[in-house]
mmCIF file of C-alpha atoms in Angstrom:
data_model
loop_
_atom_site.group_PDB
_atom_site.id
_atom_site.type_symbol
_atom_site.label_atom_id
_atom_site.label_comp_id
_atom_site.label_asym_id
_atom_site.label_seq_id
_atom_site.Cartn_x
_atom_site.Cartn_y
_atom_site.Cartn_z
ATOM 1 C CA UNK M 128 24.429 20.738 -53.366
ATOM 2 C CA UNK M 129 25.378 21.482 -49.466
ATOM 3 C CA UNK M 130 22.094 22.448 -48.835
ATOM 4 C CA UNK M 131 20.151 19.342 -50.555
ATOM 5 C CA UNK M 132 22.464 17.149 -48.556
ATOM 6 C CA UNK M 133 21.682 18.964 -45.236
ATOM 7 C CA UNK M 134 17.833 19.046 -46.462
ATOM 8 C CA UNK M 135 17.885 15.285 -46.902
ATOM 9 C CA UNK M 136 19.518 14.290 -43.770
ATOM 10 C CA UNK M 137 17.236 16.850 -41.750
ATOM 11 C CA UNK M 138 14.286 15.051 -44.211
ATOM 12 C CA UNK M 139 15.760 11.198 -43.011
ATOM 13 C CA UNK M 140 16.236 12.658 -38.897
ATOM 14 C CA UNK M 141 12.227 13.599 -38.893
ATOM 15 C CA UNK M 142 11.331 10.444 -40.329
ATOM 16 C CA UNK M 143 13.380 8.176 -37.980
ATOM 17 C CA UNK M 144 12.136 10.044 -35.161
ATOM 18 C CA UNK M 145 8.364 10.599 -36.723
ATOM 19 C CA UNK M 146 8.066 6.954 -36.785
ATOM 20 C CA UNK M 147 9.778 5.735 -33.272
ATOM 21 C CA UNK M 148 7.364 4.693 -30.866
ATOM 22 C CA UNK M 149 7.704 2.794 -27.464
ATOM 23 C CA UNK M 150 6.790 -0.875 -26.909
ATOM 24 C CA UNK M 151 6.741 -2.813 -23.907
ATOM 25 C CA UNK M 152 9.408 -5.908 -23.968
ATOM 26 C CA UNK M 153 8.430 -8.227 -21.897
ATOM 27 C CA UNK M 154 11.454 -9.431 -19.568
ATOM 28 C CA UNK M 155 10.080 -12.365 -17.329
ATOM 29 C CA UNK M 156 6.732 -13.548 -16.187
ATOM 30 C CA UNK M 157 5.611 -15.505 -13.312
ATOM 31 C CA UNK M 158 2.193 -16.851 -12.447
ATOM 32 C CA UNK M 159 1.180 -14.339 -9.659
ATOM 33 C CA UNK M 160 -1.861 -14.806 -6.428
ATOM 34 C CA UNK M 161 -3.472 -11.908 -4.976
ATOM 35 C CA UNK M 162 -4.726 -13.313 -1.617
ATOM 36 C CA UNK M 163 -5.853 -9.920 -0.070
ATOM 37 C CA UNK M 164 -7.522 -6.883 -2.130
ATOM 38 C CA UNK M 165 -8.634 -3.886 -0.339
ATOM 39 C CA UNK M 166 -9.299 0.022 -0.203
ATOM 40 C CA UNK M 167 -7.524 2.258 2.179
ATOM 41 C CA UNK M 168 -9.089 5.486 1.801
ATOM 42 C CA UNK M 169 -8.343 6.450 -1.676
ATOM 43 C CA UNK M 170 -5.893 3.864 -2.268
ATOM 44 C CA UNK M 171 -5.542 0.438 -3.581
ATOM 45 C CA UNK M 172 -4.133 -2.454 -2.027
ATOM 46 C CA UNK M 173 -3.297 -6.005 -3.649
ATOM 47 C CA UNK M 174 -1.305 -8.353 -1.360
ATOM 48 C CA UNK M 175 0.268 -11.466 -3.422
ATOM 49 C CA UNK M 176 2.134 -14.491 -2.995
ATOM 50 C CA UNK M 177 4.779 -12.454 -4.879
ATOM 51 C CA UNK M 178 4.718 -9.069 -4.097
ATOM 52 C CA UNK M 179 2.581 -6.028 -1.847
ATOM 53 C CA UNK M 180 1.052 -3.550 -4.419
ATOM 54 C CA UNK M 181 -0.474 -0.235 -4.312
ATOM 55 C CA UNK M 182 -1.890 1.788 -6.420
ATOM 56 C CA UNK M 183 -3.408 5.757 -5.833
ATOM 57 C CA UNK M 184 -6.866 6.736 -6.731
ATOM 58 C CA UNK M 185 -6.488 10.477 -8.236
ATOM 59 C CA UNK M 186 -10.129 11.991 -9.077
ATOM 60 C CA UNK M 187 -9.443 11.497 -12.933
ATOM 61 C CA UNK M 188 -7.804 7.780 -12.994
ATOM 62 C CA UNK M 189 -9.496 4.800 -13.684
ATOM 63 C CA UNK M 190 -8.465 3.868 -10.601
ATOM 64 C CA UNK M 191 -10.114 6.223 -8.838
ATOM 65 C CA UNK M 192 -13.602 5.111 -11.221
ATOM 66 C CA UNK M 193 -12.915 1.604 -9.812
ATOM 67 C CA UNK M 194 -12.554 2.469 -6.565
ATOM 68 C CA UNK M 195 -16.119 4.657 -6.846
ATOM 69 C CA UNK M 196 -17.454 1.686 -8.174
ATOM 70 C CA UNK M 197 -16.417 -0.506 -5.226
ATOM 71 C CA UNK M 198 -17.825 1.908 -3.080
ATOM 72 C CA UNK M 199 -21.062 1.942 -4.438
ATOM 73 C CA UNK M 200 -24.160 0.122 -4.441
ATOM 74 C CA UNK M 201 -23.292 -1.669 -7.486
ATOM 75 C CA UNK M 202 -20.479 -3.498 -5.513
ATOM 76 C CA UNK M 203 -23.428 -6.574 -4.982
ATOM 77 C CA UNK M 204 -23.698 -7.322 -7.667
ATOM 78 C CA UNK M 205 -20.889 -7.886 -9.369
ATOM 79 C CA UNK M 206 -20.629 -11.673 -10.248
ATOM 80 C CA UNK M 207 -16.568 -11.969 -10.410
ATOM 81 C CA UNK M 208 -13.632 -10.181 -11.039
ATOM 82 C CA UNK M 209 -10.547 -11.107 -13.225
ATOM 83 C CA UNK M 210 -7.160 -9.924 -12.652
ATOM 84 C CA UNK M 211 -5.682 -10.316 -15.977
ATOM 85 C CA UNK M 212 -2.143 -9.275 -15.381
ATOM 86 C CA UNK M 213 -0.206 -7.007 -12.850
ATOM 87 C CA UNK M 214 3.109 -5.655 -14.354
ATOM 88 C CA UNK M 215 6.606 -3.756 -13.227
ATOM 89 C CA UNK M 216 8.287 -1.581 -15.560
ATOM 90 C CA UNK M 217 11.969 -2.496 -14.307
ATOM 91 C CA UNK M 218 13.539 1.171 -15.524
ATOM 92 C CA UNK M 219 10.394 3.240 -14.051
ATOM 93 C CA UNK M 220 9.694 1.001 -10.861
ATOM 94 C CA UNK M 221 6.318 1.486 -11.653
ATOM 95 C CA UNK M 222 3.116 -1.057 -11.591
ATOM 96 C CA UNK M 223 0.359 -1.092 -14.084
ATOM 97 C CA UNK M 224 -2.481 -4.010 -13.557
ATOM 98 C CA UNK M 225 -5.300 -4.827 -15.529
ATOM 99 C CA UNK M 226 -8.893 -5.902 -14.530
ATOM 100 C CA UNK M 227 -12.588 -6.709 -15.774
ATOM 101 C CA UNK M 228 -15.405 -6.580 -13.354
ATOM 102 C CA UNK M 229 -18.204 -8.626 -14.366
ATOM 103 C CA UNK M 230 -21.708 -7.725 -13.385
ATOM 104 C CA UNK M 231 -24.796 -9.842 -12.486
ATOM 105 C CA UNK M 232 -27.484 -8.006 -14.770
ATOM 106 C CA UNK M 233 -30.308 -10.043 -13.867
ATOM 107 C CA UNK M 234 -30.580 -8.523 -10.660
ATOM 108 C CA UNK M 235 -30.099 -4.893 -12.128
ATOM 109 C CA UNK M 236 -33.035 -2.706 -12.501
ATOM 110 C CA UNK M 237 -33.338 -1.235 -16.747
ATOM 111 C CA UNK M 238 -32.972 2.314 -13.910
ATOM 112 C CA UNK M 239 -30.146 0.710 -12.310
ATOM 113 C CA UNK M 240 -28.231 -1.010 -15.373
ATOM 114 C CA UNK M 241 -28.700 2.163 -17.252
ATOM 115 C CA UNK M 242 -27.451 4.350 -14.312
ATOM 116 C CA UNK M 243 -24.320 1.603 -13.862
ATOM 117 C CA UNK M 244 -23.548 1.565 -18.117
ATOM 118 C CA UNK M 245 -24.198 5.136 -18.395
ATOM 119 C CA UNK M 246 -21.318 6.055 -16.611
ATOM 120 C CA UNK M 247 -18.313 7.686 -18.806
ATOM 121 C CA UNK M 248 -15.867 4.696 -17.571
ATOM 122 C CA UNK M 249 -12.939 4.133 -20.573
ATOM 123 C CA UNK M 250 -13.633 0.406 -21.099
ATOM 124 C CA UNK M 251 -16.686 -0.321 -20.849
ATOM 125 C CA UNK M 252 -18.824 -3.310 -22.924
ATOM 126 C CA UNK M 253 -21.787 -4.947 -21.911
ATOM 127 C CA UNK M 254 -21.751 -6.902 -18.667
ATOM 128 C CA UNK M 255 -18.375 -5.596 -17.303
ATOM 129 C CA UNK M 256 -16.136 -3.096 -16.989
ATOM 130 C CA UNK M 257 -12.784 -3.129 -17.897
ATOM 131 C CA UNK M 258 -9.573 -1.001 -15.922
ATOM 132 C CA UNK M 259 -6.429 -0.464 -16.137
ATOM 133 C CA UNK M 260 -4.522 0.400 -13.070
ATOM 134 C CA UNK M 261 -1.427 2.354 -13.751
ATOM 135 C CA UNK M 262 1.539 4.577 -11.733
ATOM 136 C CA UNK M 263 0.967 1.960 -8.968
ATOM 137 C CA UNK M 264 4.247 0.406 -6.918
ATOM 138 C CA UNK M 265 5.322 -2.482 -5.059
ATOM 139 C CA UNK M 266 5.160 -1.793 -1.362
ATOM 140 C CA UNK M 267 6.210 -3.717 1.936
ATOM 141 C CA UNK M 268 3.322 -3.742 4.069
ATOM 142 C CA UNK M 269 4.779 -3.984 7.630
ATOM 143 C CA UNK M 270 1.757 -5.069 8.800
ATOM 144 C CA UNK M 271 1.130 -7.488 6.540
ATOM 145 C CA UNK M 272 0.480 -10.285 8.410
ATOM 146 C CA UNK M 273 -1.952 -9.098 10.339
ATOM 147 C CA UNK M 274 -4.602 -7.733 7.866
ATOM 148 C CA UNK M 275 -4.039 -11.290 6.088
ATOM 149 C CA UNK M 276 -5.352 -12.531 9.334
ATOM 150 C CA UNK M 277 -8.683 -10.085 8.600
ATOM 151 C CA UNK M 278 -8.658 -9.808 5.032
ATOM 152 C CA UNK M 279 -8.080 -12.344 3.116
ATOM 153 C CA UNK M 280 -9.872 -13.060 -0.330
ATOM 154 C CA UNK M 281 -12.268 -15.833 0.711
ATOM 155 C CA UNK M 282 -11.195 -17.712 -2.993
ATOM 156 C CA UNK M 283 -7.509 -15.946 -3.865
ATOM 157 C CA UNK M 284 -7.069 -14.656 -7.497
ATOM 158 C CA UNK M 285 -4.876 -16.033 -9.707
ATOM 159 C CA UNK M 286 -2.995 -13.549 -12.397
ATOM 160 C CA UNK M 287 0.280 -13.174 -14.241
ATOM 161 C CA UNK M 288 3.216 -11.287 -12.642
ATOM 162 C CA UNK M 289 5.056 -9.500 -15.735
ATOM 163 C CA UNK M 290 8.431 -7.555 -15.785
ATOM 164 C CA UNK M 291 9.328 -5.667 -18.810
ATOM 165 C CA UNK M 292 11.101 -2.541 -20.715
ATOM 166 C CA UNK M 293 9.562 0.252 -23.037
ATOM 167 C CA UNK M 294 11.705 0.152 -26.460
ATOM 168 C CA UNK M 295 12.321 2.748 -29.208
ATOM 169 C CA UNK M 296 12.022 0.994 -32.361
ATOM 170 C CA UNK M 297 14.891 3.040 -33.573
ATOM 171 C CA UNK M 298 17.182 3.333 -30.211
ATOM 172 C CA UNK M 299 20.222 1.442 -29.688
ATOM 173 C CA UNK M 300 18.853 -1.232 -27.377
ATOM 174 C CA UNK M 301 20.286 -0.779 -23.737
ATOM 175 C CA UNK M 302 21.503 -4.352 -22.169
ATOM 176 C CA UNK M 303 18.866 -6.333 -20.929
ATOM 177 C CA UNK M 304 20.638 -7.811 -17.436
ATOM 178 C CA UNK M 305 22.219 -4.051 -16.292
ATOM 179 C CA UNK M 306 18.458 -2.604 -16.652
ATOM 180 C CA UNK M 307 16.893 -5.855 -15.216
ATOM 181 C CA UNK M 308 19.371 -5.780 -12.343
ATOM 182 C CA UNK M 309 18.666 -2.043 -11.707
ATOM 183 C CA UNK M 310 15.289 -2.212 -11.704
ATOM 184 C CA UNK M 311 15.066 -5.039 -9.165
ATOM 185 C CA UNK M 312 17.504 -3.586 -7.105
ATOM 186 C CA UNK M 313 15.299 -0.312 -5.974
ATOM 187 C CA UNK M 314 13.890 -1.281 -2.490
ATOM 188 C CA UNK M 315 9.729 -1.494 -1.972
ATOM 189 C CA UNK M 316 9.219 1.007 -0.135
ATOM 190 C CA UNK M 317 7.969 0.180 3.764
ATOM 191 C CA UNK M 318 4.164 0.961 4.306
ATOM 192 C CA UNK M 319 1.684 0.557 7.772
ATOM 193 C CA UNK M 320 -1.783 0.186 6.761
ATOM 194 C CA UNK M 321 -4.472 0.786 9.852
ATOM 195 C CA UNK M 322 -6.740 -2.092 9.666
ATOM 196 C CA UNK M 323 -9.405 0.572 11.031
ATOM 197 C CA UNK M 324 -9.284 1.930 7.754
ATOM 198 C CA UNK M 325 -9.942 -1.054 5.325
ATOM 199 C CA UNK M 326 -13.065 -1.962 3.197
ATOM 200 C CA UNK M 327 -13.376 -5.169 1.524
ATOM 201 C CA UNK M 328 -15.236 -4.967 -1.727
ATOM 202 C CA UNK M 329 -14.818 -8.103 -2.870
ATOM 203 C CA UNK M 330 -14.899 -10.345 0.506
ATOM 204 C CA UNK M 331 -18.055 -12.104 0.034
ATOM 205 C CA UNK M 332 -17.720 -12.822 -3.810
ATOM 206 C CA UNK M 333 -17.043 -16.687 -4.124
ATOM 207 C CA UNK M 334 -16.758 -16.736 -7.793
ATOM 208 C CA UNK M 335 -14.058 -13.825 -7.507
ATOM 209 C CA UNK M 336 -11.806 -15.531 -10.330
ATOM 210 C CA UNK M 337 -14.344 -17.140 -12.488
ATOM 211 C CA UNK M 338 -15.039 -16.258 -16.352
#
């Protein structure tokens, strides 16, 4: 009988745990405008009415495919670009962002539009690309000011600003305010970004938050 009763509970432990997964609560949300974008090397820079972000291109993130992208030929002719929401997990301090690049296919070869589609991107349907941005942080550019001055997004892009928490299904919830708090609390960390070293991919799109 001891050993049904320890099978069962070890039986009702796996399934509890089997069946726990993590889901983003969203905390707060604020309407968010990027009014600079730009590459530094293999890095991505978003500077907002909100926040300074910044996000690393490794070989194998999508980041680093959009950054390829925006280094590319290609980078004429995409139509617009759509930001559709940057977001802070508050117990990680870390920033993911989502984005669509549309393209301009009338001015694509079938060589080139096969060459640009035929790429192994993750999100990818016909017209535009879809990527999500992830590990990024928020940053304090020291010399912000300055590469505003430079490099500012000739129409800014407007997005959603998102803090949130992962949840077990099963966990004891932790209290919203003390992780909140914490999470807010962490200082950006203080960056100086060479204005020698910037490229604007998307300076001379007008329709930069259209679709």
């Amino acid at each position: 009988m001891k050993n049904i009763r320890s099978l069962l509970e070890l039986l009702i432990t796996f399934v509890l745990f089997g069946c726990t997964s993590l889901q983003d609560k969203e905390l707060s949300s604020q309407k968010e405008v990027i009014h600079s974008f730009f590459i530094a090397e293999d890095n991505i820079y978003a500077i907002g009415q909100l926040n300074s972000y910044h996000f690393a291109g490794s070989k194998y993130s999508e980041t680093g495919d959009l950054i390829r992208i925006l280094r590319s030929p290609y980078v004429k002719n995409i139509s617009s670009v759509k930001i559709h929401s940057i977001a802070k997990d508050v117990e990680k301090n870390k920033v993911k962002a989502t984005l669509t690049l549309y393209f301009n296919d009338k001015e694509l070869t079938q060589k080139q539009s096969n060459e640009l589609y035929g790429q192994n991107y993750y999100n990818m349907q016909e017209h535009n690309i879809f990527f999500r941005m992830e590990d990024g942080e928020i940053v304090d550019i020291k010399n912000k000011n300055e590469i505003l001055k430079k490099a500012k997004l000739i129409k800014p892009l407007e997005t959603k600003y998102l803090e949130y928490r992962q949840e077990k299904r099963f966990s004891a919830e932790a209290t919203e305010d003390n992780i909140t708090v914490a999470g807010r609390a962490s200082a950006a960390m203080i960056i100086f970004v060479p204005l020698a070293i910037i490229s604007l991919p998307f300076y001379a799109i007008q329709s930069l938050s259209g679709k």
